[in-house]
Amino acid sequence: MLRGTWPLALLVGSAAGLAAATLPVGDPDLFWHLATARETIAHGLVTHDLFSWTVRGAPVSLDQWLGQLALYAAYALGEWRGVAILRVVEVTALVALIVANASLVTRRPLAAVLATVPALVLTRVVWVDRPELTGLVLFAALLLLLRLGRDGSFAALAGAVAIVALWANVHGSFALGVIVTILVCAEGALRDAAGRRVYVATAIAAVFASLATPAGLGAWTAPGYHLLSPPRAIQEWATIDVSTPLGAAYAATLALVLVAALLGPRLDLRELVVLVPIAFLSLTAARQAPLLAIVAAPLLARGADALVALVSPGRPAEALGRAGSLVLSLLAMAIFAMAIAITPTTLDEGAYPVGALPQLPAGDGLFARYEWGGWLIWRAPATPVFVDGRLTPYIGGVLDDYHAILEARPGWQDAVTRRHIRWLLVEQSDPVAVRATDLGWPLAWRSTRDVLIKVP
């Protein structure tokens, strides 16, 4: 059944890839990932901070080293267009895997496509040039393999372990894959006495596979922190706000999931052990919201199947013949080729203070906005950053001082003095820029939006 769904899955995936091709290259975290990979190639794995002046030499996470190398390989082969092409490939794969997963529970192609719509909407916010996107692709692949494994394919369970091993070197979200694998295998071991040994072996192998990284057990540090104490001050880790487009889409998806679960056929434990934990995880932060739509695609497909049957009674369509599969495959290839053809060839730096680059001093002392840190690492390597999107090394004192200074909280000037800050690169509307201007601190550069201020 799965084999016959791939032409449709690739067609929908290619359409998503075409949409992803229209997005610019310029994600804030892309740059420090590239810089880290460049250092890895030149000098070996980066285990300590090289880019800041506030936590210089502090230990840094190794959980994304392979994902970073993949990004840098794309850049080395095709510069910014290479990065964009990698994004198109990954978005195509992600959506195709979601469609394939939904197709396992319905013979109606329209139902599978409808079930994928929430994932298309919610995952749009993570169509980014980061290892995070690769992690989502591996998550979708893992869900598919685990479903096939529960249906009796022990080869698929072995494939799931291989996915975990790869994922653990690509992105810290691998921890989710390990936990899901353990839950699925625990349910399988309780349900299927004959296959109990295989399920137990798979769960144990998944745990050990997650440790097969340069960081070993330390690879669990970052995902553990983000789960137990997410940095709410960072937008993507904030709780879901239903007044935003993402929040509204998430609320609608959650409502659909609840309706499908309550009004459809009773869900067995095989479905609940995956759906329930991920549904709760998706509630914890905006960044986690897309997980719900990905994991719920099969459940939504069941509901969509019943809806399509009501609107169009009759037997479900049989699997596509060779001719139909060929047509869909050719159409998918044409759309994918179009996506590759329109990928951006240049870097979009509209969100960054490009005009300030010639004015930036070499050496320590620059305070700049969080979302500009990675870009500065790439574009101004002689000027170490105060803080950037790597986040974990800065938790505590540095991040606290960052917010105190940026928002001009009481005592912000003491923090500027204590940190030996010499320059402020911020937006004119930032409270610190307003207060510094009121205090008569000299301007070294300004644009219509941003300003570089010298600290007296």
PDB file of C-alpha atoms in Angstrom, residues 18-223:
ATOM      1  CA  LEU A  18       8.085  25.189  -4.511  1.00  0.00           C
ATOM      2  CA  ALA A  19       6.572  27.386  -1.793  1.00  0.00           C
ATOM      3  CA  ALA A  20       9.769  27.060   0.265  1.00  0.00           C
ATOM      4  CA  ALA A  21      11.836  28.154  -2.748  1.00  0.00           C
ATOM      5  CA  THR A  22      10.210  31.580  -2.647  1.00  0.00           C
ATOM      6  CA  LEU A  23      11.556  32.300   0.838  1.00  0.00           C
ATOM      7  CA  PRO A  24      14.735  34.382   1.210  1.00  0.00           C
ATOM      8  CA  VAL A  25      18.022  33.142   2.659  1.00  0.00           C
ATOM      9  CA  GLY A  26      18.891  35.054   5.815  1.00  0.00           C
ATOM     10  CA  ASP A  27      17.778  33.160   8.917  1.00  0.00           C
ATOM     11  CA  PRO A  28      19.539  34.584  12.012  1.00  0.00           C
ATOM     12  CA  ASP A  29      20.916  31.214  13.122  1.00  0.00           C
ATOM     13  CA  LEU A  30      22.166  30.142   9.688  1.00  0.00           C
ATOM     14  CA  PHE A  31      25.333  32.204  10.015  1.00  0.00           C
ATOM     15  CA  TRP A  32      26.696  30.820  13.268  1.00  0.00           C
ATOM     16  CA  HIS A  33      25.938  27.311  12.025  1.00  0.00           C
ATOM     17  CA  LEU A  34      28.020  28.019   8.918  1.00  0.00           C
ATOM     18  CA  ALA A  35      30.814  29.631  10.938  1.00  0.00           C
ATOM     19  CA  THR A  36      30.919  26.664  13.316  1.00  0.00           C
ATOM     20  CA  ALA A  37      31.060  24.186  10.429  1.00  0.00           C
ATOM     21  CA  ARG A  38      33.855  26.182   8.802  1.00  0.00           C
ATOM     22  CA  GLU A  39      35.859  25.967  12.031  1.00  0.00           C
ATOM     23  CA  THR A  40      35.089  22.263  12.305  1.00  0.00           C
ATOM     24  CA  ILE A  41      36.487  21.616   8.859  1.00  0.00           C
ATOM     25  CA  ALA A  42      39.562  23.740   9.521  1.00  0.00           C
ATOM     26  CA  HIS A  43      40.418  22.729  13.077  1.00  0.00           C
ATOM     27  CA  GLY A  44      38.160  19.882  14.206  1.00  0.00           C
ATOM     28  CA  LEU A  45      34.991  19.814  16.258  1.00  0.00           C
ATOM     29  CA  VAL A  46      34.220  23.074  18.040  1.00  0.00           C
ATOM     30  CA  THR A  47      33.896  22.193  21.713  1.00  0.00           C
ATOM     31  CA  HIS A  48      34.410  25.670  23.225  1.00  0.00           C
ATOM     32  CA  ASP A  49      33.155  29.127  22.331  1.00  0.00           C
ATOM     33  CA  LEU A  50      35.182  30.939  19.671  1.00  0.00           C
ATOM     34  CA  PHE A  51      32.881  33.768  18.677  1.00  0.00           C
ATOM     35  CA  SER A  52      31.895  35.802  21.738  1.00  0.00           C
ATOM     36  CA  TRP A  53      33.733  37.987  24.214  1.00  0.00           C
ATOM     37  CA  THR A  54      31.332  37.322  27.074  1.00  0.00           C
ATOM     38  CA  VAL A  55      31.655  33.515  27.334  1.00  0.00           C
ATOM     39  CA  ARG A  56      34.868  33.012  25.390  1.00  0.00           C
ATOM     40  CA  GLY A  57      36.200  29.507  25.938  1.00  0.00           C
ATOM     41  CA  ALA A  58      33.009  28.195  27.548  1.00  0.00           C
ATOM     42  CA  PRO A  59      31.866  24.676  26.544  1.00  0.00           C
ATOM     43  CA  VAL A  60      29.396  24.603  23.637  1.00  0.00           C
ATOM     44  CA  SER A  61      27.033  21.888  22.497  1.00  0.00           C
ATOM     45  CA  LEU A  62      28.052  19.362  19.831  1.00  0.00           C
ATOM     46  CA  ASP A  63      24.537  18.106  19.125  1.00  0.00           C
ATOM     47  CA  GLN A  64      24.292  19.779  15.688  1.00  0.00           C
ATOM     48  CA  TRP A  65      27.758  19.198  14.233  1.00  0.00           C
ATOM     49  CA  LEU A  66      26.604  16.980  11.367  1.00  0.00           C
ATOM     50  CA  GLY A  67      23.668  19.220  10.486  1.00  0.00           C
ATOM     51  CA  GLN A  68      26.038  22.166  10.407  1.00  0.00           C
ATOM     52  CA  LEU A  69      28.404  20.349   8.061  1.00  0.00           C
ATOM     53  CA  ALA A  70      25.471  19.572   5.748  1.00  0.00           C
ATOM     54  CA  LEU A  71      24.570  23.259   5.630  1.00  0.00           C
ATOM     55  CA  TYR A  72      28.167  24.251   4.972  1.00  0.00           C
ATOM     56  CA  ALA A  73      28.499  21.626   2.225  1.00  0.00           C
ATOM     57  CA  ALA A  74      25.453  23.135   0.523  1.00  0.00           C
ATOM     58  CA  TYR A  75      26.999  26.598   0.853  1.00  0.00           C
ATOM     59  CA  ALA A  76      30.383  25.408  -0.414  1.00  0.00           C
ATOM     60  CA  LEU A  77      28.788  23.788  -3.461  1.00  0.00           C
ATOM     61  CA  GLY A  78      26.326  26.520  -4.390  1.00  0.00           C
ATOM     62  CA  GLU A  79      26.798  29.455  -2.021  1.00  0.00           C
ATOM     63  CA  TRP A  80      23.483  30.954  -0.896  1.00  0.00           C
ATOM     64  CA  ARG A  81      21.571  29.200  -3.647  1.00  0.00           C
ATOM     65  CA  GLY A  82      23.004  25.907  -2.428  1.00  0.00           C
ATOM     66  CA  VAL A  83      21.600  26.635   1.035  1.00  0.00           C
ATOM     67  CA  ALA A  84      18.193  27.437  -0.472  1.00  0.00           C
ATOM     68  CA  ILE A  85      18.221  24.230  -2.540  1.00  0.00           C
ATOM     69  CA  LEU A  86      18.930  22.185   0.582  1.00  0.00           C
ATOM     70  CA  ARG A  87      15.899  23.808   2.206  1.00  0.00           C
ATOM     71  CA  VAL A  88      13.727  22.927  -0.800  1.00  0.00           C
ATOM     72  CA  VAL A  89      14.889  19.303  -0.684  1.00  0.00           C
ATOM     73  CA  GLU A  90      14.187  19.034   3.035  1.00  0.00           C
ATOM     74  CA  VAL A  91      10.751  20.651   2.886  1.00  0.00           C
ATOM     75  CA  THR A  92       9.836  18.370  -0.023  1.00  0.00           C
ATOM     76  CA  ALA A  93      10.955  15.334   1.964  1.00  0.00           C
ATOM     77  CA  LEU A  94       9.192  16.470   5.146  1.00  0.00           C
ATOM     78  CA  VAL A  95       5.804  16.983   3.520  1.00  0.00           C
ATOM     79  CA  ALA A  96       6.107  13.843   1.381  1.00  0.00           C
ATOM     80  CA  LEU A  97       6.751  11.784   4.514  1.00  0.00           C
ATOM     81  CA  ILE A  98       3.734  13.304   6.250  1.00  0.00           C
ATOM     82  CA  VAL A  99       1.512  12.451   3.272  1.00  0.00           C
ATOM     83  CA  ALA A 100       2.932   8.920   3.188  1.00  0.00           C
ATOM     84  CA  ASN A 101       2.209   8.491   6.893  1.00  0.00           C
ATOM     85  CA  ALA A 102      -1.373   9.678   6.419  1.00  0.00           C
ATOM     86  CA  SER A 103      -1.817   7.397   3.413  1.00  0.00           C
ATOM     87  CA  LEU A 104      -1.222   4.315   5.544  1.00  0.00           C
ATOM     88  CA  VAL A 105      -4.694   4.684   7.076  1.00  0.00           C
ATOM     89  CA  THR A 106      -6.746   5.716   4.023  1.00  0.00           C
ATOM     90  CA  ARG A 107      -7.136   4.596   0.434  1.00  0.00           C
ATOM     91  CA  ARG A 108      -8.538   7.957  -0.589  1.00  0.00           C
ATOM     92  CA  PRO A 109      -5.802  10.297  -1.899  1.00  0.00           C
ATOM     93  CA  LEU A 110      -7.927  13.361  -1.155  1.00  0.00           C
ATOM     94  CA  ALA A 111      -8.217  12.325   2.500  1.00  0.00           C
ATOM     95  CA  ALA A 112      -4.441  11.975   2.801  1.00  0.00           C
ATOM     96  CA  VAL A 113      -3.910  15.410   1.272  1.00  0.00           C
ATOM     97  CA  LEU A 114      -6.535  17.051   3.484  1.00  0.00           C
ATOM     98  CA  ALA A 115      -4.928  15.489   6.560  1.00  0.00           C
ATOM     99  CA  THR A 116      -1.619  17.079   5.585  1.00  0.00           C
ATOM    100  CA  VAL A 117      -2.965  20.646   5.317  1.00  0.00           C
ATOM    101  CA  PRO A 118      -2.523  21.469   9.044  1.00  0.00           C
ATOM    102  CA  ALA A 119       1.090  20.285   8.861  1.00  0.00           C
ATOM    103  CA  LEU A 120       1.669  22.438   5.780  1.00  0.00           C
ATOM    104  CA  VAL A 121       0.408  25.478   7.676  1.00  0.00           C
ATOM    105  CA  LEU A 122       2.184  24.859  10.979  1.00  0.00           C
ATOM    106  CA  THR A 123       5.517  23.640   9.646  1.00  0.00           C
ATOM    107  CA  ARG A 124       5.823  26.758   7.491  1.00  0.00           C
ATOM    108  CA  VAL A 125       7.414  28.575  10.437  1.00  0.00           C
ATOM    109  CA  VAL A 126      10.224  26.003  10.564  1.00  0.00           C
ATOM    110  CA  TRP A 127      11.086  26.026   6.865  1.00  0.00           C
ATOM    111  CA  VAL A 128      14.362  27.566   7.952  1.00  0.00           C
ATOM    112  CA  ASP A 129      18.001  27.126   6.995  1.00  0.00           C
ATOM    113  CA  ARG A 130      18.999  25.349  10.193  1.00  0.00           C
ATOM    114  CA  PRO A 131      19.632  21.758  11.323  1.00  0.00           C
ATOM    115  CA  GLU A 132      16.268  22.077  13.067  1.00  0.00           C
ATOM    116  CA  LEU A 133      14.546  21.485   9.719  1.00  0.00           C
ATOM    117  CA  THR A 134      16.621  18.348   9.142  1.00  0.00           C
ATOM    118  CA  GLY A 135      15.516  17.157  12.569  1.00  0.00           C
ATOM    119  CA  LEU A 136      11.851  17.523  11.573  1.00  0.00           C
ATOM    120  CA  VAL A 137      12.450  15.493   8.408  1.00  0.00           C
ATOM    121  CA  LEU A 138      14.002  12.728  10.511  1.00  0.00           C
ATOM    122  CA  PHE A 139      11.065  12.947  12.953  1.00  0.00           C
ATOM    123  CA  ALA A 140       8.581  12.392  10.130  1.00  0.00           C
ATOM    124  CA  ALA A 141      10.677   9.504   8.776  1.00  0.00           C
ATOM    125  CA  LEU A 142      10.855   7.946  12.253  1.00  0.00           C
ATOM    126  CA  LEU A 143       7.084   8.105  12.686  1.00  0.00           C
ATOM    127  CA  LEU A 144       6.607   6.333   9.366  1.00  0.00           C
ATOM    128  CA  LEU A 145       9.114   3.597  10.207  1.00  0.00           C
ATOM    129  CA  LEU A 146       7.663   3.049  13.665  1.00  0.00           C
ATOM    130  CA  ARG A 147       4.173   2.706  12.205  1.00  0.00           C
ATOM    131  CA  LEU A 148       5.445   0.139   9.717  1.00  0.00           C
ATOM    132  CA  GLY A 149       7.302  -1.587  12.547  1.00  0.00           C
ATOM    133  CA  ARG A 150       4.137  -1.849  14.618  1.00  0.00           C
ATOM    134  CA  ASP A 151       2.490  -3.474  11.606  1.00  0.00           C
ATOM    135  CA  GLY A 152       5.092  -6.240  11.648  1.00  0.00           C
ATOM    136  CA  SER A 153       8.109  -4.935   9.743  1.00  0.00           C
ATOM    137  CA  PHE A 154      11.084  -5.540  11.995  1.00  0.00           C
ATOM    138  CA  ALA A 155      13.302  -4.128   9.248  1.00  0.00           C
ATOM    139  CA  ALA A 156      11.466  -0.839   9.726  1.00  0.00           C
ATOM    140  CA  LEU A 157      12.306  -0.937  13.441  1.00  0.00           C
ATOM    141  CA  ALA A 158      15.967  -1.376  12.560  1.00  0.00           C
ATOM    142  CA  GLY A 159      15.600   1.616  10.252  1.00  0.00           C
ATOM    143  CA  ALA A 160      14.144   3.602  13.154  1.00  0.00           C
ATOM    144  CA  VAL A 161      17.277   2.949  15.203  1.00  0.00           C
ATOM    145  CA  ALA A 162      19.411   4.139  12.287  1.00  0.00           C
ATOM    146  CA  ILE A 163      17.312   7.323  12.098  1.00  0.00           C
ATOM    147  CA  VAL A 164      17.928   7.982  15.812  1.00  0.00           C
ATOM    148  CA  ALA A 165      21.685   7.477  15.372  1.00  0.00           C
ATOM    149  CA  LEU A 166      21.765   9.998  12.517  1.00  0.00           C
ATOM    150  CA  TRP A 167      19.416  12.436  14.229  1.00  0.00           C
ATOM    151  CA  ALA A 168      21.505  12.504  17.422  1.00  0.00           C
ATOM    152  CA  ASN A 169      24.347  14.036  15.398  1.00  0.00           C
ATOM    153  CA  VAL A 170      22.148  16.463  13.470  1.00  0.00           C
ATOM    154  CA  HIS A 171      20.007  18.282  16.042  1.00  0.00           C
ATOM    155  CA  GLY A 172      19.139  18.214  19.731  1.00  0.00           C
ATOM    156  CA  SER A 173      15.514  17.347  18.973  1.00  0.00           C
ATOM    157  CA  PHE A 174      16.699  13.731  18.652  1.00  0.00           C
ATOM    158  CA  ALA A 175      15.636  13.255  22.286  1.00  0.00           C
ATOM    159  CA  LEU A 176      12.022  13.329  21.103  1.00  0.00           C
ATOM    160  CA  GLY A 177      12.769  10.490  18.698  1.00  0.00           C
ATOM    161  CA  VAL A 178      14.301   8.352  21.434  1.00  0.00           C
ATOM    162  CA  ILE A 179      11.340   8.863  23.754  1.00  0.00           C
ATOM    163  CA  VAL A 180       8.779   8.112  21.020  1.00  0.00           C
ATOM    164  CA  THR A 181      10.681   4.974  20.028  1.00  0.00           C
ATOM    165  CA  ILE A 182      10.740   3.757  23.631  1.00  0.00           C
ATOM    166  CA  LEU A 183       6.994   4.386  24.038  1.00  0.00           C
ATOM    167  CA  VAL A 184       6.121   2.608  20.807  1.00  0.00           C
ATOM    168  CA  CYS A 185       8.338  -0.352  21.672  1.00  0.00           C
ATOM    169  CA  ALA A 186       6.922  -0.569  25.202  1.00  0.00           C
ATOM    170  CA  GLU A 187       3.392  -0.755  23.802  1.00  0.00           C
ATOM    171  CA  GLY A 188       4.505  -3.299  21.197  1.00  0.00           C
ATOM    172  CA  ALA A 189       6.182  -5.484  23.802  1.00  0.00           C
ATOM    173  CA  LEU A 190       3.004  -5.523  25.921  1.00  0.00           C
ATOM    174  CA  ARG A 191       0.758  -6.258  22.949  1.00  0.00           C
ATOM    175  CA  ASP A 192       2.879  -8.725  20.962  1.00  0.00           C
ATOM    176  CA  ALA A 193       4.492 -11.440  23.057  1.00  0.00           C
ATOM    177  CA  ALA A 194       6.050 -13.085  20.010  1.00  0.00           C
ATOM    178  CA  GLY A 195       7.862  -9.900  19.016  1.00  0.00           C
ATOM    179  CA  ARG A 196       8.694  -8.764  22.551  1.00  0.00           C
ATOM    180  CA  ARG A 197      12.408  -9.367  22.260  1.00  0.00           C
ATOM    181  CA  VAL A 198      12.607  -7.358  19.056  1.00  0.00           C
ATOM    182  CA  TYR A 199      10.755  -4.416  20.598  1.00  0.00           C
ATOM    183  CA  VAL A 200      12.914  -4.445  23.732  1.00  0.00           C
ATOM    184  CA  ALA A 201      16.075  -4.711  21.635  1.00  0.00           C
ATOM    185  CA  THR A 202      14.896  -1.807  19.460  1.00  0.00           C
ATOM    186  CA  ALA A 203      14.264   0.433  22.471  1.00  0.00           C
ATOM    187  CA  ILE A 204      17.655  -0.360  23.987  1.00  0.00           C
ATOM    188  CA  ALA A 205      19.392   0.119  20.647  1.00  0.00           C
ATOM    189  CA  ALA A 206      17.715   3.518  20.209  1.00  0.00           C
ATOM    190  CA  VAL A 207      19.054   4.698  23.566  1.00  0.00           C
ATOM    191  CA  PHE A 208      22.579   3.571  22.756  1.00  0.00           C
ATOM    192  CA  ALA A 209      22.307   5.047  19.250  1.00  0.00           C
ATOM    193  CA  SER A 210      21.561   8.433  20.790  1.00  0.00           C
ATOM    194  CA  LEU A 211      24.873   8.225  22.651  1.00  0.00           C
ATOM    195  CA  ALA A 212      26.880   7.496  19.508  1.00  0.00           C
ATOM    196  CA  THR A 213      27.892  11.129  19.158  1.00  0.00           C
ATOM    197  CA  PRO A 214      31.051  13.125  19.914  1.00  0.00           C
ATOM    198  CA  ALA A 215      29.294  14.471  23.015  1.00  0.00           C
ATOM    199  CA  GLY A 216      28.114  11.102  24.319  1.00  0.00           C
ATOM    200  CA  LEU A 217      25.737  11.549  27.254  1.00  0.00           C
ATOM    201  CA  GLY A 218      26.339  15.300  27.070  1.00  0.00           C
ATOM    202  CA  ALA A 219      24.230  15.415  23.895  1.00  0.00           C
ATOM    203  CA  TRP A 220      21.173  15.251  26.154  1.00  0.00           C
ATOM    204  CA  THR A 221      22.075  18.479  27.974  1.00  0.00           C
ATOM    205  CA  ALA A 222      20.563  20.987  25.540  1.00  0.00           C
ATOM    206  CA  PRO A 223      17.290  19.115  24.862  1.00  0.00           C
TER     207      PRO A 223
END
